[in-house]
JSON list of C-alpha atoms in Angstrom, two decimals:
[
{"chain": "A", "resi": 1, "resn": "MET", "atom": "CA", "xyz": [-104.92, 101.46, 78.70]},
{"chain": "A", "resi": 2, "resn": "PRO", "atom": "CA", "xyz": [-105.61, 102.86, 75.16]},
{"chain": "A", "resi": 3, "resn": "SER", "atom": "CA", "xyz": [-103.96, 106.18, 76.49]},
{"chain": "A", "resi": 4, "resn": "THR", "atom": "CA", "xyz": [-100.62, 104.43, 76.80]},
{"chain": "A", "resi": 5, "resn": "ARG", "atom": "CA", "xyz": [-100.38, 104.38, 72.81]},
{"chain": "A", "resi": 6, "resn": "THR", "atom": "CA", "xyz": [-98.46, 106.68, 71.17]},
{"chain": "A", "resi": 7, "resn": "ASP", "atom": "CA", "xyz": [-100.80, 108.53, 68.38]},
{"chain": "A", "resi": 8, "resn": "PRO", "atom": "CA", "xyz": [-104.54, 108.32, 69.83]},
{"chain": "A", "resi": 9, "resn": "HIS", "atom": "CA", "xyz": [-105.93, 109.81, 66.90]},
{"chain": "A", "resi": 10, "resn": "GLN", "atom": "CA", "xyz": [-105.14, 107.10, 65.08]},
{"chain": "A", "resi": 11, "resn": "LEU", "atom": "CA", "xyz": [-107.35, 104.64, 67.33]},
{"chain": "A", "resi": 12, "resn": "THR", "atom": "CA", "xyz": [-110.47, 103.59, 65.37]},
{"chain": "A", "resi": 13, "resn": "ALA", "atom": "CA", "xyz": [-113.74, 102.21, 66.10]},
{"chain": "A", "resi": 14, "resn": "LEU", "atom": "CA", "xyz": [-116.35, 100.24, 64.08]},
{"chain": "A", "resi": 15, "resn": "ILE", "atom": "CA", "xyz": [-119.61, 100.64, 65.26]},
{"chain": "A", "resi": 16, "resn": "ILE", "atom": "CA", "xyz": [-122.52, 98.65, 63.47]},
{"chain": "A", "resi": 17, "resn": "GLY", "atom": "CA", "xyz": [-125.89, 100.31, 64.16]},
{"chain": "A", "resi": 18, "resn": "ALA", "atom": "CA", "xyz": [-124.70, 103.79, 64.83]},
{"chain": "A", "resi": 19, "resn": "SER", "atom": "CA", "xyz": [-127.35, 106.07, 63.25]},
{"chain": "A", "resi": 20, "resn": "ARG", "atom": "CA", "xyz": [-128.86, 106.86, 66.65]},
{"chain": "A", "resi": 21, "resn": "GLY", "atom": "CA", "xyz": [-129.58, 106.11, 70.30]},
{"chain": "A", "resi": 22, "resn": "LEU", "atom": "CA", "xyz": [-126.88, 104.50, 71.99]},
{"chain": "A", "resi": 23, "resn": "GLY", "atom": "CA", "xyz": [-124.96, 103.42, 68.77]},
{"chain": "A", "resi": 24, "resn": "HIS", "atom": "CA", "xyz": [-124.87, 107.41, 67.78]},
{"chain": "A", "resi": 25, "resn": "ALA", "atom": "CA", "xyz": [-123.89, 108.60, 71.66]},
{"chain": "A", "resi": 26, "resn": "MET", "atom": "CA", "xyz": [-120.98, 105.93, 71.25]},
{"chain": "A", "resi": 27, "resn": "ALA", "atom": "CA", "xyz": [-119.73, 107.24, 68.44]},
{"chain": "A", "resi": 28, "resn": "ALA", "atom": "CA", "xyz": [-119.67, 110.69, 69.46]},
{"chain": "A", "resi": 29, "resn": "GLU", "atom": "CA", "xyz": [-118.03, 109.82, 73.21]},
{"chain": "A", "resi": 30, "resn": "PHE", "atom": "CA", "xyz": [-115.15, 107.75, 71.13]},
{"chain": "A", "resi": 31, "resn": "VAL", "atom": "CA", "xyz": [-114.91, 111.09, 68.79]},
{"chain": "A", "resi": 32, "resn": "ASP", "atom": "CA", "xyz": [-114.64, 113.28, 71.93]},
{"chain": "A", "resi": 33, "resn": "ARG", "atom": "CA", "xyz": [-112.05, 110.93, 73.00]},
{"chain": "A", "resi": 34, "resn": "GLY", "atom": "CA", "xyz": [-109.85, 111.21, 69.88]},
{"chain": "A", "resi": 35, "resn": "TRP", "atom": "CA", "xyz": [-110.78, 108.39, 68.07]},
{"chain": "A", "resi": 36, "resn": "ASN", "atom": "CA", "xyz": [-111.82, 108.09, 64.37]},
{"chain": "A", "resi": 37, "resn": "VAL", "atom": "CA", "xyz": [-114.78, 106.37, 64.06]},
{"chain": "A", "resi": 38, "resn": "VAL", "atom": "CA", "xyz": [-116.45, 104.52, 60.93]},
{"chain": "A", "resi": 39, "resn": "GLY", "atom": "CA", "xyz": [-120.57, 103.82, 61.79]},
{"chain": "A", "resi": 40, "resn": "THR", "atom": "CA", "xyz": [-123.03, 102.52, 59.80]},
{"chain": "A", "resi": 41, "resn": "VAL", "atom": "CA", "xyz": [-126.63, 102.95, 58.94]},
{"chain": "A", "resi": 42, "resn": "ARG", "atom": "CA", "xyz": [-129.12, 101.24, 57.51]},
{"chain": "A", "resi": 43, "resn": "ASP", "atom": "CA", "xyz": [-130.81, 103.83, 55.31]},
{"chain": "A", "resi": 44, "resn": "THR", "atom": "CA", "xyz": [-129.65, 104.89, 52.25]},
{"chain": "A", "resi": 45, "resn": "THR", "atom": "CA", "xyz": [-131.34, 108.26, 51.80]},
{"chain": "A", "resi": 46, "resn": "ALA", "atom": "CA", "xyz": [-132.36, 109.44, 55.69]},
{"chain": "A", "resi": 47, "resn": "ARG", "atom": "CA", "xyz": [-130.36, 111.96, 57.22]},
{"chain": "A", "resi": 48, "resn": "THR", "atom": "CA", "xyz": [-129.66, 110.67, 61.04]},
{"chain": "A", "resi": 49, "resn": "PRO", "atom": "CA", "xyz": [-127.85, 112.01, 64.07]},
{"chain": "A", "resi": 50, "resn": "LEU", "atom": "CA", "xyz": [-124.67, 110.22, 62.71]},
{"chain": "A", "resi": 51, "resn": "HIS", "atom": "CA", "xyz": [-124.82, 112.71, 59.97]},
{"chain": "A", "resi": 52, "resn": "ALA", "atom": "CA", "xyz": [-124.79, 115.41, 61.93]},
{"chain": "A", "resi": 53, "resn": "LEU", "atom": "CA", "xyz": [-122.00, 114.19, 64.35]},
{"chain": "A", "resi": 54, "resn": "ALA", "atom": "CA", "xyz": [-119.82, 113.52, 61.17]},
{"chain": "A", "resi": 55, "resn": "ASP", "atom": "CA", "xyz": [-120.66, 117.44, 59.73]},
{"chain": "A", "resi": 56, "resn": "ARG", "atom": "CA", "xyz": [-118.69, 118.79, 63.26]},
{"chain": "A", "resi": 57, "resn": "ALA", "atom": "CA", "xyz": [-116.49, 115.85, 63.60]},
{"chain": "A", "resi": 58, "resn": "ASP", "atom": "CA", "xyz": [-113.36, 117.37, 61.35]},
{"chain": "A", "resi": 59, "resn": "GLY", "atom": "CA", "xyz": [-113.15, 114.25, 59.49]},
{"chain": "A", "resi": 60, "resn": "HIS", "atom": "CA", "xyz": [-112.89, 112.18, 62.37]},
{"chain": "A", "resi": 61, "resn": "VAL", "atom": "CA", "xyz": [-116.42, 109.87, 61.29]},
{"chain": "A", "resi": 62, "resn": "THR", "atom": "CA", "xyz": [-117.05, 107.92, 58.05]},
{"chain": "A", "resi": 63, "resn": "ILE", "atom": "CA", "xyz": [-120.70, 106.92, 57.05]},
{"chain": "A", "resi": 64, "resn": "GLU", "atom": "CA", "xyz": [-121.34, 103.38, 56.09]},
{"chain": "A", "resi": 65, "resn": "HIS", "atom": "CA", "xyz": [-124.30, 101.88, 54.98]},
{"chain": "A", "resi": 66, "resn": "LEU", "atom": "CA", "xyz": [-125.47, 98.61, 55.94]},
{"chain": "A", "resi": 67, "resn": "ASP", "atom": "CA", "xyz": [-129.03, 96.26, 57.15]},
{"chain": "A", "resi": 68, "resn": "ILE", "atom": "CA", "xyz": [-127.57, 93.88, 59.22]},
{"chain": "A", "resi": 69, "resn": "ASN", "atom": "CA", "xyz": [-130.41, 91.52, 58.23]},
{"chain": "A", "resi": 70, "resn": "ASP", "atom": "CA", "xyz": [-129.20, 91.97, 54.80]},
{"chain": "A", "resi": 71, "resn": "PRO", "atom": "CA", "xyz": [-126.26, 89.52, 54.49]},
{"chain": "A", "resi": 72, "resn": "GLY", "atom": "CA", "xyz": [-125.57, 90.29, 50.57]},
{"chain": "A", "resi": 73, "resn": "GLN", "atom": "CA", "xyz": [-124.52, 93.86, 52.04]},
{"chain": "A", "resi": 74, "resn": "LEU", "atom": "CA", "xyz": [-121.69, 92.66, 53.92]},
{"chain": "A", "resi": 75, "resn": "PRO", "atom": "CA", "xyz": [-119.35, 91.30, 51.19]},
{"chain": "A", "resi": 76, "resn": "PRO", "atom": "CA", "xyz": [-119.49, 94.62, 49.77]},
{"chain": "A", "resi": 77, "resn": "LEU", "atom": "CA", "xyz": [-118.87, 96.50, 53.25]},
{"chain": "A", "resi": 78, "resn": "ARG", "atom": "CA", "xyz": [-115.96, 94.03, 53.56]},
{"chain": "A", "resi": 79, "resn": "GLU", "atom": "CA", "xyz": [-114.35, 95.03, 50.15]},
{"chain": "A", "resi": 80, "resn": "ARG", "atom": "CA", "xyz": [-115.07, 98.85, 51.11]},
{"chain": "A", "resi": 81, "resn": "LEU", "atom": "CA", "xyz": [-112.94, 98.62, 54.28]},
{"chain": "A", "resi": 82, "resn": "ALA", "atom": "CA", "xyz": [-110.36, 96.11, 53.80]},
{"chain": "A", "resi": 83, "resn": "GLN", "atom": "CA", "xyz": [-107.60, 98.47, 53.59]},
{"chain": "A", "resi": 84, "resn": "ARG", "atom": "CA", "xyz": [-108.93, 99.75, 57.24]},
{"chain": "A", "resi": 85, "resn": "ARG", "atom": "CA", "xyz": [-107.58, 98.62, 60.33]},
{"chain": "A", "resi": 86, "resn": "PHE", "atom": "CA", "xyz": [-109.97, 98.70, 63.81]},
{"chain": "A", "resi": 87, "resn": "ASP", "atom": "CA", "xyz": [-109.13, 99.05, 67.32]},
{"chain": "A", "resi": 88, "resn": "VAL", "atom": "CA", "xyz": [-112.90, 97.95, 68.24]},
{"chain": "A", "resi": 89, "resn": "LEU", "atom": "CA", "xyz": [-115.37, 96.33, 66.46]},
{"chain": "A", "resi": 90, "resn": "PHE", "atom": "CA", "xyz": [-118.64, 96.76, 68.12]},
{"chain": "A", "resi": 91, "resn": "VAL", "atom": "CA", "xyz": [-122.21, 95.48, 67.12]},
{"chain": "A", "resi": 92, "resn": "ASN", "atom": "CA", "xyz": [-124.84, 97.70, 68.45]},
{"chain": "A", "resi": 93, "resn": "ALA", "atom": "CA", "xyz": [-127.89, 96.88, 66.14]},
{"chain": "A", "resi": 94, "resn": "GLY", "atom": "CA", "xyz": [-131.02, 95.25, 67.58]},
{"chain": "A", "resi": 95, "resn": "THR", "atom": "CA", "xyz": [-134.71, 95.14, 67.87]},
{"chain": "A", "resi": 96, "resn": "THR", "atom": "CA", "xyz": [-137.51, 93.85, 70.04]},
{"chain": "A", "resi": 97, "resn": "ASN", "atom": "CA", "xyz": [-141.09, 92.68, 69.73]},
{"chain": "A", "resi": 98, "resn": "LYS", "atom": "CA", "xyz": [-144.74, 93.22, 71.80]},
{"chain": "A", "resi": 99, "resn": "GLU", "atom": "CA", "xyz": [-142.85, 92.67, 74.79]},
{"chain": "A", "resi": 100, "resn": "GLN", "atom": "CA", "xyz": [-145.72, 91.17, 77.09]},
{"chain": "A", "resi": 101, "resn": "SER", "atom": "CA", "xyz": [-146.52, 88.60, 74.96]},
{"chain": "A", "resi": 102, "resn": "PRO", "atom": "CA", "xyz": [-145.71, 84.88, 76.69]},
{"chain": "A", "resi": 103, "resn": "ILE", "atom": "CA", "xyz": [-143.97, 82.81, 74.13]},
{"chain": "A", "resi": 104, "resn": "GLY", "atom": "CA", "xyz": [-146.72, 80.46, 72.96]},
{"chain": "A", "resi": 105, "resn": "ALA", "atom": "CA", "xyz": [-148.65, 83.88, 71.83]},
{"chain": "A", "resi": 106, "resn": "VAL", "atom": "CA", "xyz": [-145.79, 85.29, 69.67]},
{"chain": "A", "resi": 107, "resn": "ALA", "atom": "CA", "xyz": [-146.11, 85.00, 65.98]},
{"chain": "A", "resi": 108, "resn": "THR", "atom": "CA", "xyz": [-143.83, 82.99, 63.86]},
{"chain": "A", "resi": 109, "resn": "ALA", "atom": "CA", "xyz": [-142.89, 85.85, 62.15]},
{"chain": "A", "resi": 110, "resn": "ASP", "atom": "CA", "xyz": [-142.22, 88.38, 65.05]},
{"chain": "A", "resi": 111, "resn": "PHE", "atom": "CA", "xyz": [-139.93, 85.47, 66.47]},
{"chain": "A", "resi": 112, "resn": "ILE", "atom": "CA", "xyz": [-138.13, 84.96, 63.34]},
{"chain": "A", "resi": 113, "resn": "ASP", "atom": "CA", "xyz": [-137.58, 88.83, 62.82]},
{"chain": "A", "resi": 114, "resn": "VAL", "atom": "CA", "xyz": [-136.00, 89.13, 66.86]},
{"chain": "A", "resi": 115, "resn": "MET", "atom": "CA", "xyz": [-134.01, 86.31, 66.67]},
{"chain": "A", "resi": 116, "resn": "VAL", "atom": "CA", "xyz": [-132.27, 87.18, 63.44]},
{"chain": "A", "resi": 117, "resn": "THR", "atom": "CA", "xyz": [-131.71, 90.65, 64.21]},
{"chain": "A", "resi": 118, "resn": "ASN", "atom": "CA", "xyz": [-130.45, 90.58, 67.70]},
{"chain": "A", "resi": 119, "resn": "ALA", "atom": "CA", "xyz": [-128.61, 87.24, 67.61]},
{"chain": "A", "resi": 120, "resn": "LEU", "atom": "CA", "xyz": [-127.82, 85.62, 64.18]},
{"chain": "A", "resi": 121, "resn": "SER", "atom": "CA", "xyz": [-126.99, 88.88, 62.03]},
{"chain": "A", "resi": 122, "resn": "PRO", "atom": "CA", "xyz": [-124.67, 90.70, 64.80]},
{"chain": "A", "resi": 123, "resn": "MET", "atom": "CA", "xyz": [-122.46, 87.45, 64.36]},
{"chain": "A", "resi": 124, "resn": "ARG", "atom": "CA", "xyz": [-122.84, 87.41, 60.67]},
{"chain": "A", "resi": 125, "resn": "VAL", "atom": "CA", "xyz": [-120.98, 90.77, 60.66]},
{"chain": "A", "resi": 126, "resn": "ILE", "atom": "CA", "xyz": [-118.63, 89.67, 63.63]},
{"chain": "A", "resi": 127, "resn": "GLU", "atom": "CA", "xyz": [-117.69, 86.58, 61.43]},
{"chain": "A", "resi": 128, "resn": "ALA", "atom": "CA", "xyz": [-117.50, 88.90, 58.36]},
{"chain": "A", "resi": 129, "resn": "LEU", "atom": "CA", "xyz": [-115.24, 91.83, 59.58]},
{"chain": "A", "resi": 130, "resn": "GLU", "atom": "CA", "xyz": [-112.98, 90.09, 62.33]},
{"chain": "A", "resi": 131, "resn": "ASP", "atom": "CA", "xyz": [-110.31, 90.03, 60.09]},
{"chain": "A", "resi": 132, "resn": "LEU", "atom": "CA", "xyz": [-110.25, 93.85, 60.13]},
{"chain": "A", "resi": 133, "resn": "VAL", "atom": "CA", "xyz": [-109.56, 94.04, 63.60]},
{"chain": "A", "resi": 134, "resn": "SER", "atom": "CA", "xyz": [-106.13, 94.66, 64.99]},
{"chain": "A", "resi": 135, "resn": "PRO", "atom": "CA", "xyz": [-105.01, 91.80, 66.85]},
{"chain": "A", "resi": 136, "resn": "THR", "atom": "CA", "xyz": [-104.89, 93.15, 70.60]},
{"chain": "A", "resi": 137, "resn": "GLY", "atom": "CA", "xyz": [-107.84, 94.68, 69.87]},
{"chain": "A", "resi": 138, "resn": "LEU", "atom": "CA", "xyz": [-111.71, 94.31, 71.00]},
{"chain": "A", "resi": 139, "resn": "ILE", "atom": "CA", "xyz": [-114.96, 92.75, 69.41]},
{"chain": "A", "resi": 140, "resn": "GLY", "atom": "CA", "xyz": [-117.87, 93.44, 71.15]},
{"chain": "A", "resi": 141, "resn": "ALA", "atom": "CA", "xyz": [-121.86, 93.34, 70.49]},
{"chain": "A", "resi": 142, "resn": "MET", "atom": "CA", "xyz": [-124.76, 95.09, 73.02]},
{"chain": "A", "resi": 143, "resn": "SER", "atom": "CA", "xyz": [-126.54, 92.34, 74.80]},
{"chain": "A", "resi": 144, "resn": "SER", "atom": "CA", "xyz": [-128.88, 92.90, 77.96]},
{"chain": "A", "resi": 145, "resn": "GLY", "atom": "CA", "xyz": [-128.90, 91.76, 81.42]},
{"chain": "A", "resi": 146, "resn": "GLN", "atom": "CA", "xyz": [-132.05, 90.04, 80.53]},
{"chain": "A", "resi": 147, "resn": "GLY", "atom": "CA", "xyz": [-129.93, 87.79, 78.31]},
{"chain": "A", "resi": 148, "resn": "SER", "atom": "CA", "xyz": [-128.57, 86.40, 81.58]},
{"chain": "A", "resi": 149, "resn": "ILE", "atom": "CA", "xyz": [-130.48, 82.78, 82.64]},
{"chain": "A", "resi": 150, "resn": "THR", "atom": "CA", "xyz": [-129.38, 82.86, 85.87]},
{"chain": "A", "resi": 151, "resn": "ASN", "atom": "CA", "xyz": [-131.14, 86.44, 86.53]},
{"chain": "A", "resi": 152, "resn": "ASN", "atom": "CA", "xyz": [-134.20, 85.57, 84.90]},
{"chain": "A", "resi": 153, "resn": "THR", "atom": "CA", "xyz": [-136.16, 85.04, 88.27]},
{"chain": "A", "resi": 154, "resn": "THR", "atom": "CA", "xyz": [-139.74, 87.37, 86.50]},
{"chain": "A", "resi": 155, "resn": "GLY", "atom": "CA", "xyz": [-140.11, 86.30, 83.15]},
{"chain": "A", "resi": 156, "resn": "GLY", "atom": "CA", "xyz": [-141.29, 88.73, 80.72]},
{"chain": "A", "resi": 157, "resn": "ARG", "atom": "CA", "xyz": [-139.90, 90.30, 77.33]},
{"chain": "A", "resi": 158, "resn": "GLU", "atom": "CA", "xyz": [-139.59, 86.17, 76.47]},
{"chain": "A", "resi": 159, "resn": "VAL", "atom": "CA", "xyz": [-138.53, 86.78, 72.88]},
{"chain": "A", "resi": 160, "resn": "TYR", "atom": "CA", "xyz": [-135.90, 89.27, 73.75]},
{"chain": "A", "resi": 161, "resn": "ARG", "atom": "CA", "xyz": [-134.53, 87.68, 76.55]},
{"chain": "A", "resi": 162, "resn": "GLY", "atom": "CA", "xyz": [-134.01, 84.78, 74.47]},
{"chain": "A", "resi": 163, "resn": "SER", "atom": "CA", "xyz": [-132.59, 86.43, 71.45]},
{"chain": "A", "resi": 164, "resn": "LYS", "atom": "CA", "xyz": [-129.86, 87.79, 73.89]},
{"chain": "A", "resi": 165, "resn": "ALA", "atom": "CA", "xyz": [-128.97, 84.85, 75.68]},
{"chain": "A", "resi": 166, "resn": "ALA", "atom": "CA", "xyz": [-128.70, 83.32, 72.19]},
{"chain": "A", "resi": 167, "resn": "LEU", "atom": "CA", "xyz": [-126.31, 86.10, 71.42]},
{"chain": "A", "resi": 168, "resn": "ASN", "atom": "CA", "xyz": [-124.33, 85.44, 74.72]},
{"chain": "A", "resi": 169, "resn": "MET", "atom": "CA", "xyz": [-124.00, 81.58, 73.55]},
{"chain": "A", "resi": 170, "resn": "LEU", "atom": "CA", "xyz": [-123.08, 82.79, 69.88]},
{"chain": "A", "resi": 171, "resn": "MET", "atom": "CA", "xyz": [-120.56, 84.95, 70.84]},
{"chain": "A", "resi": 172, "resn": "ARG", "atom": "CA", "xyz": [-119.37, 82.30, 73.61]},
{"chain": "A", "resi": 173, "resn": "SER", "atom": "CA", "xyz": [-118.90, 80.04, 70.78]},
{"chain": "A", "resi": 174, "resn": "PHE", "atom": "CA", "xyz": [-117.33, 82.51, 68.62]},
{"chain": "A", "resi": 175, "resn": "ALA", "atom": "CA", "xyz": [-114.79, 83.53, 71.36]},
{"chain": "A", "resi": 176, "resn": "ALA", "atom": "CA", "xyz": [-114.12, 79.60, 71.69]},
{"chain": "A", "resi": 177, "resn": "ARG", "atom": "CA", "xyz": [-112.76, 79.16, 68.24]},
{"chain": "A", "resi": 178, "resn": "GLN", "atom": "CA", "xyz": [-110.18, 82.21, 68.30]},
{"chain": "A", "resi": 179, "resn": "GLY", "atom": "CA", "xyz": [-107.86, 80.04, 70.23]},
{"chain": "A", "resi": 180, "resn": "GLU", "atom": "CA", "xyz": [-104.93, 81.61, 71.37]},
{"chain": "A", "resi": 181, "resn": "THR", "atom": "CA", "xyz": [-105.84, 85.13, 69.71]},
{"chain": "A", "resi": 182, "resn": "GLN", "atom": "CA", "xyz": [-104.86, 88.12, 72.32]},
{"chain": "A", "resi": 183, "resn": "ARG", "atom": "CA", "xyz": [-108.40, 89.61, 71.23]},
{"chain": "A", "resi": 184, "resn": "ALA", "atom": "CA", "xyz": [-110.88, 91.14, 73.81]},
{"chain": "A", "resi": 185, "resn": "PHE", "atom": "CA", "xyz": [-114.13, 89.77, 73.55]},
{"chain": "A", "resi": 186, "resn": "VAL", "atom": "CA", "xyz": [-117.25, 91.60, 75.48]},
{"chain": "A", "resi": 187, "resn": "LEU", "atom": "CA", "xyz": [-120.81, 91.48, 75.56]},
{"chain": "A", "resi": 188, "resn": "MET", "atom": "CA", "xyz": [-121.99, 94.84, 76.90]},
{"chain": "A", "resi": 189, "resn": "ALA", "atom": "CA", "xyz": [-125.47, 94.81, 79.30]},
{"chain": "A", "resi": 190, "resn": "PRO", "atom": "CA", "xyz": [-125.80, 98.86, 79.24]},
{"chain": "A", "resi": 191, "resn": "GLY", "atom": "CA", "xyz": [-128.85, 98.64, 81.99]},
{"chain": "A", "resi": 192, "resn": "TRP", "atom": "CA", "xyz": [-132.21, 100.36, 81.21]},
{"chain": "A", "resi": 193, "resn": "ILE", "atom": "CA", "xyz": [-131.92, 103.10, 78.98]},
{"chain": "A", "resi": 194, "resn": "ARG", "atom": "CA", "xyz": [-133.93, 105.67, 77.66]},
{"chain": "A", "resi": 195, "resn": "THR", "atom": "CA", "xyz": [-133.96, 105.68, 74.40]},
{"chain": "A", "resi": 196, "resn": "ALA", "atom": "CA", "xyz": [-136.46, 104.46, 71.48]},
{"chain": "A", "resi": 197, "resn": "LEU", "atom": "CA", "xyz": [-135.84, 100.88, 72.03]},
{"chain": "A", "resi": 198, "resn": "GLY", "atom": "CA", "xyz": [-135.59, 101.31, 76.26]},
{"chain": "A", "resi": 199, "resn": "GLY", "atom": "CA", "xyz": [-138.92, 103.51, 76.14]},
{"chain": "A", "resi": 200, "resn": "PRO", "atom": "CA", "xyz": [-139.32, 106.82, 78.16]},
{"chain": "A", "resi": 201, "resn": "ASP", "atom": "CA", "xyz": [-139.84, 105.06, 81.18]},
{"chain": "A", "resi": 202, "resn": "ALA", "atom": "CA", "xyz": [-136.13, 103.75, 81.63]},
{"chain": "A", "resi": 203, "resn": "PRO", "atom": "CA", "xyz": [-134.37, 104.98, 84.63]},
{"chain": "A", "resi": 204, "resn": "PHE", "atom": "CA", "xyz": [-130.65, 105.66, 83.22]},
{"chain": "A", "resi": 205, "resn": "THR", "atom": "CA", "xyz": [-130.46, 108.45, 80.51]},
{"chain": "A", "resi": 206, "resn": "ILE", "atom": "CA", "xyz": [-127.68, 108.05, 77.39]},
{"chain": "A", "resi": 207, "resn": "GLU", "atom": "CA", "xyz": [-125.95, 111.02, 78.71]},
{"chain": "A", "resi": 208, "resn": "GLU", "atom": "CA", "xyz": [-125.04, 108.87, 82.02]},
{"chain": "A", "resi": 209, "resn": "SER", "atom": "CA", "xyz": [-124.57, 105.48, 80.61]},
{"chain": "A", "resi": 210, "resn": "VAL", "atom": "CA", "xyz": [-122.50, 106.03, 77.36]},
{"chain": "A", "resi": 211, "resn": "PRO", "atom": "CA", "xyz": [-119.32, 107.41, 78.57]},
{"chain": "A", "resi": 212, "resn": "LEU", "atom": "CA", "xyz": [-119.47, 104.09, 81.44]},
{"chain": "A", "resi": 213, "resn": "LEU", "atom": "CA", "xyz": [-120.02, 101.76, 78.63]},
{"chain": "A", "resi": 214, "resn": "VAL", "atom": "CA", "xyz": [-117.18, 103.71, 76.89]},
{"chain": "A", "resi": 215, "resn": "ASP", "atom": "CA", "xyz": [-114.99, 103.30, 79.46]},
{"chain": "A", "resi": 216, "resn": "VAL", "atom": "CA", "xyz": [-115.74, 99.10, 79.78]},
{"chain": "A", "resi": 217, "resn": "LEU", "atom": "CA", "xyz": [-114.98, 98.54, 76.34]},
{"chain": "A", "resi": 218, "resn": "LEU", "atom": "CA", "xyz": [-111.43, 101.04, 76.70]},
{"chain": "A", "resi": 219, "resn": "SER", "atom": "CA", "xyz": [-110.85, 98.83, 79.55]},
{"chain": "A", "resi": 220, "resn": "LYS", "atom": "CA", "xyz": [-110.97, 95.75, 78.35]},
{"chain": "A", "resi": 221, "resn": "LEU", "atom": "CA", "xyz": [-108.51, 96.49, 75.52]},
{"chain": "A", "resi": 222, "resn": "CYS", "atom": "CA", "xyz": [-105.49, 94.41, 75.31]},
{"chain": "A", "resi": 223, "resn": "THR", "atom": "CA", "xyz": [-107.63, 91.68, 77.80]},
{"chain": "A", "resi": 224, "resn": "PRO", "atom": "CA", "xyz": [-107.62, 88.48, 75.86]},
{"chain": "A", "resi": 225, "resn": "GLY", "atom": "CA", "xyz": [-110.91, 86.37, 76.66]},
{"chain": "A", "resi": 226, "resn": "LEU", "atom": "CA", "xyz": [-114.68, 86.63, 76.48]},
{"chain": "A", "resi": 227, "resn": "ALA", "atom": "CA", "xyz": [-116.73, 88.73, 79.01]},
{"chain": "A", "resi": 228, "resn": "TYR", "atom": "CA", "xyz": [-120.10, 89.68, 79.76]},
{"chain": "A", "resi": 229, "resn": "LEU", "atom": "CA", "xyz": [-120.16, 92.74, 81.91]},
{"chain": "A", "resi": 230, "resn": "ASP", "atom": "CA", "xyz": [-122.75, 95.49, 82.87]},
{"chain": "A", "resi": 231, "resn": "ARG", "atom": "CA", "xyz": [-122.26, 99.52, 82.39]},
{"chain": "A", "resi": 232, "resn": "PHE", "atom": "CA", "xyz": [-120.27, 99.48, 85.53]},
{"chain": "A", "resi": 233, "resn": "GLY", "atom": "CA", "xyz": [-117.37, 96.81, 84.24]},
{"chain": "A", "resi": 234, "resn": "GLU", "atom": "CA", "xyz": [-118.83, 94.00, 86.63]},
{"chain": "A", "resi": 235, "resn": "THR", "atom": "CA", "xyz": [-119.71, 90.48, 85.40]},
{"chain": "A", "resi": 236, "resn": "VAL", "atom": "CA", "xyz": [-123.32, 89.36, 84.91]},
{"chain": "A", "resi": 237, "resn": "PRO", "atom": "CA", "xyz": [-124.03, 85.79, 85.72]},
{"chain": "A", "resi": 238, "resn": "TRP", "atom": "CA", "xyz": [-124.76, 83.78, 82.38]}
]
């Protein structure tokens, strides 16, 4: 467990997509546990909740800019972070579409937007930044229980489901290419949480969910291999 390390204030998490919602809440939770956080925001001009967190975090929060759908921004970010080492790299950024459209009614542009944002772009980020992660660190991405093929017995949200299933497969391929690494790889299925993406009808709040998510991530540090887990640390069927 990370609490056994000699200086917990040196532990650092890189959270991609931390401006608001779950990403911001995860950044705040890591800071509350004594970690340093580097969080990315997409907009280069707007002030976000992450900026407010940085203002009160006594130097423990650094803000970087990244639009994950612009691969040209990755090499400069990699260069800016080149002298840092991260215990956790977690990609939170994601999107959805008009959720109840059956797949045959989805516009090609909408399909591409969701698939690129939820599957291709997170893996581009991971591929570009993985060498900045400690050899015993953790690389993770925000998946969804709706990415489970086994558990899809109702249909609906078909593009979103497909994008998260694609993310799961791509992450599995990435982990398989890592050979004898001691790193942990985690696909997180947080549940239906009341965020801008989850909507106001979601049954769970950010405040009750995020500490559980972070607990699960920290429990997997120094545990090699890939896991697809819910917020209670239970395995989600692929």
